[in-house]
Amino acid sequence: MSVPTGIDFGLHRVHVLVAGAAGGIGIEIVQEFLKQGAYVTAQYHNSIGSLPELQAGTDNLELFKADVTDEHAVRKMFSRGGEFFEQEAQVLIVNHGMMVEEEISIVDMELAQWENTMKVNLTGAFLLVREFLRRLRKPRRKFAPDLSKVAVVLLGSTSGEFGEAGYVDYACSKSALQTGFLLSIKNEIVKIAPAGRINAVSPGWVLTPKTKHILSDPEYLERTLATVPLRKVAQPIDVARQVLVLASSTFSGHLTGQNIVLSGGMEGQLLNPPGEAPPKHEEESNAGASSSTGSKPRKSMP
């Protein structure tokens, strides 16, 4: 049985459901809650990662494979998790998500990619939060939770804050999640749990197994950090601890509807790196065509 260690966040024996638990950030989130003595239902989809190793060392972790875009699978997951810990989930962490790695401009993007990204990132979040609140509104008789602990934490992105050329599907899904969705649910959750809260954490670049090969390129890393005052990339534990703070009613009991941008102070995206030739504009192209047919070239400004 896991017991709280270090600072007490008031999460001992609180049932936490973590969606997207098998990835680099998800694993850290699960571990942080287990350290607090929380009961954790960990959702994964394709890859289970190192979750079985974590489960081997505790009675407080239940693993569940589910597709978050399938409402029947989501319903079953909440039902099984509540039965396993004899308590409905009180805290929900929406950490799942997908992003097509290849950079594709909107003019070349297939509708199927757009729809799939929205389905996973946005519809998945909708189904998770909806089922979470439904079970709090009408909990099973023996599984009624302490409503003073109710919290939702969404995982957004700086892409949703600044936009992301070549990834318009991902940027739009995250922007909708960390803005319109967040601010709407903030005013609905209290109708079910008067002390219920919802907040978001929107990281910039985080060093995970998926991003390690990209960030190992010194030139790319330099461009990435060019607008970051702290001049460093976040670690998964940085995100996990921020999630823990927001989930805690002890430390964040009066915080709701907020999007915490965890980016080292990022000031947008570097669009025109030093040394990169600017694109030719139409006027310049036309001017070049005119001079080649005998017109006098324009004089340069002093």
Coordinates of C-alpha atoms in Angstrom, one line a residue:
M1 CA 0.0 0.0 0.0
S2 CA 1.4 3.4 -1.0
V3 CA 1.6 6.0 1.7
P4 CA 2.1 9.8 1.4
T5 CA 5.7 11.0 1.3
G6 CA 7.2 14.5 1.5
I7 CA 4.7 17.4 1.3
D8 CA 1.1 16.4 2.0
F9 CA -1.1 17.6 -0.9
G10 CA -4.3 16.2 0.7
L11 CA -4.6 13.5 -1.9
H12 CA -4.3 10.4 0.3
R13 CA -6.9 7.8 -0.8
V14 CA -8.3 10.2 -3.3
H15 CA -9.3 8.3 -6.5
V16 CA -7.5 9.9 -9.5
L17 CA -8.1 8.8 -13.1
V18 CA -5.2 9.6 -15.4
A19 CA -5.9 9.5 -19.2
G20 CA -2.8 9.0 -21.3
A21 CA -0.8 7.5 -18.5
A22 CA 1.7 5.5 -20.4
G23 CA 3.7 8.2 -22.1
G24 CA 6.7 10.2 -20.8
I25 CA 4.6 12.8 -19.0
G26 CA 1.8 10.4 -18.1
I27 CA 4.1 8.0 -16.2
E28 CA 5.5 10.9 -14.1
I29 CA 2.0 12.1 -13.3
V30 CA 1.0 8.6 -12.1
Q31 CA 4.1 8.3 -10.0
E32 CA 3.6 11.7 -8.3
F33 CA 0.0 10.8 -7.3
L34 CA 1.1 7.4 -6.0
K35 CA 3.7 9.1 -3.8
Q36 CA 0.8 11.0 -2.3
G37 CA -1.0 7.8 -1.4
A38 CA -3.7 8.4 -4.1
Y39 CA -5.7 5.6 -5.8
V40 CA -4.9 5.8 -9.5
T41 CA -6.8 4.4 -12.5
A42 CA -4.3 4.7 -15.4
Q43 CA -5.7 4.7 -18.9
Y44 CA -3.6 3.7 -21.9
H45 CA -4.4 2.9 -25.5
N46 CA -1.8 1.4 -27.8
S47 CA 1.3 1.1 -25.7
I48 CA 1.3 0.2 -22.0
G49 CA 4.9 1.5 -21.4
S50 CA 6.3 0.9 -17.9
L51 CA 3.0 0.9 -16.2
P52 CA 3.1 -2.8 -15.2
E53 CA 6.4 -2.2 -13.4
L54 CA 4.8 0.6 -11.4
Q55 CA 1.8 -1.6 -10.7
A56 CA 4.0 -4.4 -9.3
G57 CA 5.1 -2.2 -6.4
T58 CA 1.7 -0.9 -5.2
D59 CA -1.9 -1.9 -4.5
N60 CA -3.1 1.6 -5.4
L61 CA -2.7 1.4 -9.2
E62 CA -5.3 -0.1 -11.6
L63 CA -4.5 -0.2 -15.4
F64 CA -7.2 0.1 -18.0
K65 CA -6.8 -0.1 -21.8
A66 CA -9.4 2.1 -23.5
D67 CA -10.0 4.2 -26.5
V68 CA -11.0 7.6 -25.2
T69 CA -13.0 8.4 -28.4
D70 CA -15.4 5.4 -27.7
E71 CA -18.0 6.5 -25.2
H72 CA -18.8 2.9 -24.2
A73 CA -15.2 2.2 -23.4
V74 CA -14.9 5.5 -21.4
R75 CA -18.1 4.5 -19.4
K76 CA -16.7 1.1 -18.7
M77 CA -13.4 2.5 -17.5
F78 CA -14.9 4.8 -15.0
S79 CA -17.2 2.0 -13.8
R80 CA -14.4 -0.5 -13.4
G81 CA -12.1 2.0 -11.7
G82 CA -14.8 3.0 -9.2
E83 CA -15.5 -0.7 -8.4
F84 CA -11.8 -1.5 -8.0
F85 CA -11.2 1.3 -5.4
E86 CA -14.8 1.3 -4.1
Q87 CA -15.0 5.0 -4.9
E88 CA -15.9 7.1 -7.9
A89 CA -13.1 9.1 -9.4
Q90 CA -12.7 12.5 -7.7
V91 CA -9.8 13.9 -9.8
L92 CA -9.5 13.6 -13.6
I93 CA -6.3 14.3 -15.5
V94 CA -6.8 14.7 -19.2
N95 CA -3.3 14.0 -20.5
H96 CA -4.0 11.9 -23.6
G97 CA -3.5 13.4 -27.0
M98 CA -2.1 12.9 -30.5
M99 CA 0.0 14.9 -32.9
V100 CA 1.1 13.9 -36.4
E101 CA 4.9 14.2 -36.4
E102 CA 5.2 15.3 -40.0
E103 CA 4.9 19.0 -40.6
I104 CA 2.0 19.5 -43.1
S105 CA 0.6 22.9 -44.2
I106 CA -3.1 23.4 -44.3
V107 CA -3.2 23.4 -48.1
D108 CA -1.7 19.8 -48.1
M109 CA -3.5 18.4 -45.0
E110 CA -6.1 15.7 -45.6
L111 CA -9.5 16.1 -44.0
A112 CA -9.1 12.7 -42.3
Q113 CA -6.0 14.0 -40.4
W114 CA -7.9 17.1 -39.2
E115 CA -10.9 15.0 -38.1
N116 CA -8.8 12.4 -36.3
T117 CA -6.8 14.9 -34.4
M118 CA -10.0 16.7 -33.3
K119 CA -11.6 13.4 -32.4
V120 CA -8.8 12.3 -30.1
N121 CA -7.8 15.5 -28.5
L122 CA -11.1 17.3 -28.2
T123 CA -13.9 14.7 -28.4
G124 CA -11.9 12.4 -26.2
A125 CA -11.6 15.2 -23.6
F126 CA -15.4 15.8 -23.9
L127 CA -16.2 12.2 -23.3
L128 CA -13.9 11.9 -20.3
V129 CA -15.1 15.0 -18.5
R130 CA -18.7 14.2 -19.3
E131 CA -18.5 10.7 -17.8
F132 CA -16.5 12.0 -14.8
L133 CA -19.2 14.6 -14.0
R134 CA -22.1 12.2 -14.6
R135 CA -20.7 9.8 -12.0
L136 CA -20.3 12.6 -9.5
R137 CA -23.8 13.8 -10.1
K138 CA -25.2 10.4 -9.5
P139 CA -22.6 8.3 -7.7
R140 CA -23.3 4.6 -7.0
R141 CA -24.5 4.3 -3.4
K142 CA -21.4 2.7 -1.9
F143 CA -19.0 4.7 -4.0
A144 CA -19.9 8.3 -3.2
P145 CA -16.8 10.4 -3.1
D146 CA -15.8 13.5 -1.1
L147 CA -16.9 16.3 -3.4
S148 CA -14.6 18.8 -1.7
K149 CA -11.7 17.1 -3.5
V150 CA -13.1 17.3 -7.0
A151 CA -10.7 18.6 -9.7
V152 CA -10.0 18.3 -13.4
V153 CA -6.6 19.1 -15.0
L154 CA -6.4 19.4 -18.7
L155 CA -3.1 19.2 -20.6
G156 CA -2.9 21.9 -23.2
S157 CA 0.1 23.2 -25.2
T158 CA 1.9 26.4 -26.2
S159 CA 0.7 25.5 -29.7
G160 CA -2.7 26.4 -28.5
E161 CA -1.4 29.7 -27.1
F162 CA 0.7 30.8 -30.1
G163 CA -0.4 28.6 -33.0
E164 CA 1.9 26.2 -34.8
A165 CA 2.5 26.4 -38.5
G166 CA 2.4 23.0 -40.1
Y167 CA 0.3 21.6 -37.2
V168 CA -2.9 23.6 -37.5
D169 CA -5.0 20.5 -36.5
Y170 CA -3.1 20.0 -33.2
A171 CA -2.9 23.8 -32.4
C172 CA -6.6 24.2 -32.9
S173 CA -7.5 21.2 -30.8
K174 CA -5.4 22.4 -27.9
S175 CA -6.5 26.0 -28.2
A176 CA -10.2 24.9 -28.0
L177 CA -9.4 22.6 -25.0
Q178 CA -7.4 25.1 -22.9
T179 CA -9.7 28.1 -23.7
G180 CA -13.4 27.5 -24.6
F181 CA -13.7 24.0 -23.1
L182 CA -11.9 25.0 -19.9
L183 CA -13.8 28.3 -19.3
S184 CA -17.2 26.6 -20.0
I185 CA -16.7 23.7 -17.7
K186 CA -15.4 26.0 -14.9
N187 CA -19.0 27.3 -14.6
E188 CA -20.7 23.9 -15.0
I189 CA -18.6 21.8 -12.6
V190 CA -19.7 23.8 -9.5
K191 CA -23.4 22.9 -10.2
I192 CA -22.4 19.3 -9.4
A193 CA -19.5 19.8 -6.9
P194 CA -19.7 23.3 -5.3
A195 CA -15.9 23.2 -4.6
G196 CA -15.1 21.5 -7.9
R197 CA -12.4 23.1 -10.0
I198 CA -10.9 22.7 -13.5
N199 CA -7.6 24.1 -14.7
A200 CA -5.1 23.5 -17.5
V201 CA -1.3 23.1 -17.8
S202 CA 0.1 24.1 -21.2
P203 CA 3.7 23.0 -21.6
G204 CA 6.1 24.1 -24.3
W205 CA 8.8 21.6 -25.4
V206 CA 9.2 18.7 -22.9
L207 CA 12.0 16.2 -23.2
T208 CA 10.2 12.9 -23.6
P209 CA 11.1 9.7 -25.5
K210 CA 9.1 11.1 -28.4
T211 CA 10.9 14.5 -28.6
K212 CA 14.4 13.3 -27.6
H213 CA 15.5 12.6 -31.1
I214 CA 14.3 16.0 -32.3
L215 CA 15.8 18.0 -29.5
S216 CA 19.2 16.2 -29.9
D217 CA 19.8 18.3 -33.0
P218 CA 21.9 21.3 -31.7
E219 CA 20.6 23.6 -34.4
Y220 CA 17.0 22.7 -33.8
L221 CA 17.4 23.1 -30.1
E222 CA 18.9 26.5 -30.5
R223 CA 15.9 27.7 -32.5
T224 CA 13.6 26.1 -30.0
L225 CA 15.2 28.0 -27.1
A226 CA 15.6 31.3 -29.0
T227 CA 12.4 32.7 -27.5
V228 CA 12.6 31.0 -24.1
P229 CA 14.2 33.2 -21.3
L230 CA 15.1 30.3 -19.1
R231 CA 17.0 28.7 -22.1
K232 CA 16.0 25.2 -21.2
V233 CA 13.5 22.5 -22.1
A234 CA 11.1 21.2 -19.5
Q235 CA 11.4 17.7 -18.0
P236 CA 8.3 15.5 -17.6
I237 CA 8.6 15.9 -13.8
D238 CA 8.1 19.7 -14.2
V239 CA 4.7 19.1 -15.8
A240 CA 3.7 16.3 -13.4
R241 CA 4.4 18.4 -10.3
Q242 CA 2.4 21.3 -11.8
V243 CA -0.5 18.9 -12.4
L244 CA -0.2 17.7 -8.8
V245 CA -0.4 21.2 -7.5
L246 CA -3.5 22.1 -9.6
A247 CA -5.2 18.8 -8.6
S248 CA -4.7 19.5 -4.9
S249 CA -7.6 21.3 -3.1
T250 CA -5.1 22.0 -0.3
F251 CA -2.8 24.1 -2.5
S252 CA -5.2 25.2 -5.3
G253 CA -8.6 25.3 -3.6
H254 CA -9.4 28.8 -4.9
L255 CA -7.9 28.4 -8.4
T256 CA -10.2 27.5 -11.3
G257 CA -10.5 28.3 -15.0
Q258 CA -6.8 29.0 -15.3
N259 CA -4.4 27.9 -17.9
I260 CA -0.8 27.7 -16.6
V261 CA 1.6 28.1 -19.5
L262 CA 4.6 26.0 -18.4
S263 CA 7.1 27.1 -21.1
G264 CA 10.1 28.8 -19.4
G265 CA 8.7 32.2 -20.4
M266 CA 8.3 31.4 -24.1
E267 CA 7.6 34.5 -26.2
G268 CA 5.9 32.9 -29.2
Q269 CA 7.5 31.0 -32.1
L270 CA 10.7 31.9 -34.0
L271 CA 9.4 32.4 -37.5
N272 CA 12.4 33.9 -39.2
P273 CA 15.7 32.4 -37.9
P274 CA 18.9 34.4 -38.4
G275 CA 20.6 33.6 -41.7
E276 CA 17.4 32.2 -43.3
A277 CA 16.7 33.9 -46.7
P278 CA 13.3 35.7 -46.7
P279 CA 10.7 34.4 -49.3
K280 CA 10.2 36.5 -52.4
H281 CA 7.0 38.5 -52.5
E282 CA 4.9 38.9 -55.6
E283 CA 6.0 42.5 -56.2
E284 CA 9.7 41.5 -56.2
S285 CA 9.0 38.7 -58.6
N286 CA 7.2 41.1 -61.0
A287 CA 10.0 43.6 -60.7
G288 CA 12.5 41.0 -61.7
A289 CA 10.4 40.0 -64.7
S290 CA 10.2 43.7 -65.8
S291 CA 13.9 44.4 -65.6
S292 CA 14.7 41.3 -67.6
T293 CA 12.7 42.7 -70.5
G294 CA 14.6 46.0 -70.7
S295 CA 13.1 48.1 -68.0
K296 CA 15.5 50.1 -65.8
P297 CA 16.1 48.5 -62.5
R298 CA 15.1 50.4 -59.4
K299 CA 17.9 52.2 -57.5
S300 CA 18.6 50.9 -54.0
M301 CA 17.8 53.0 -51.1
P302 CA 20.9 54.5 -49.4

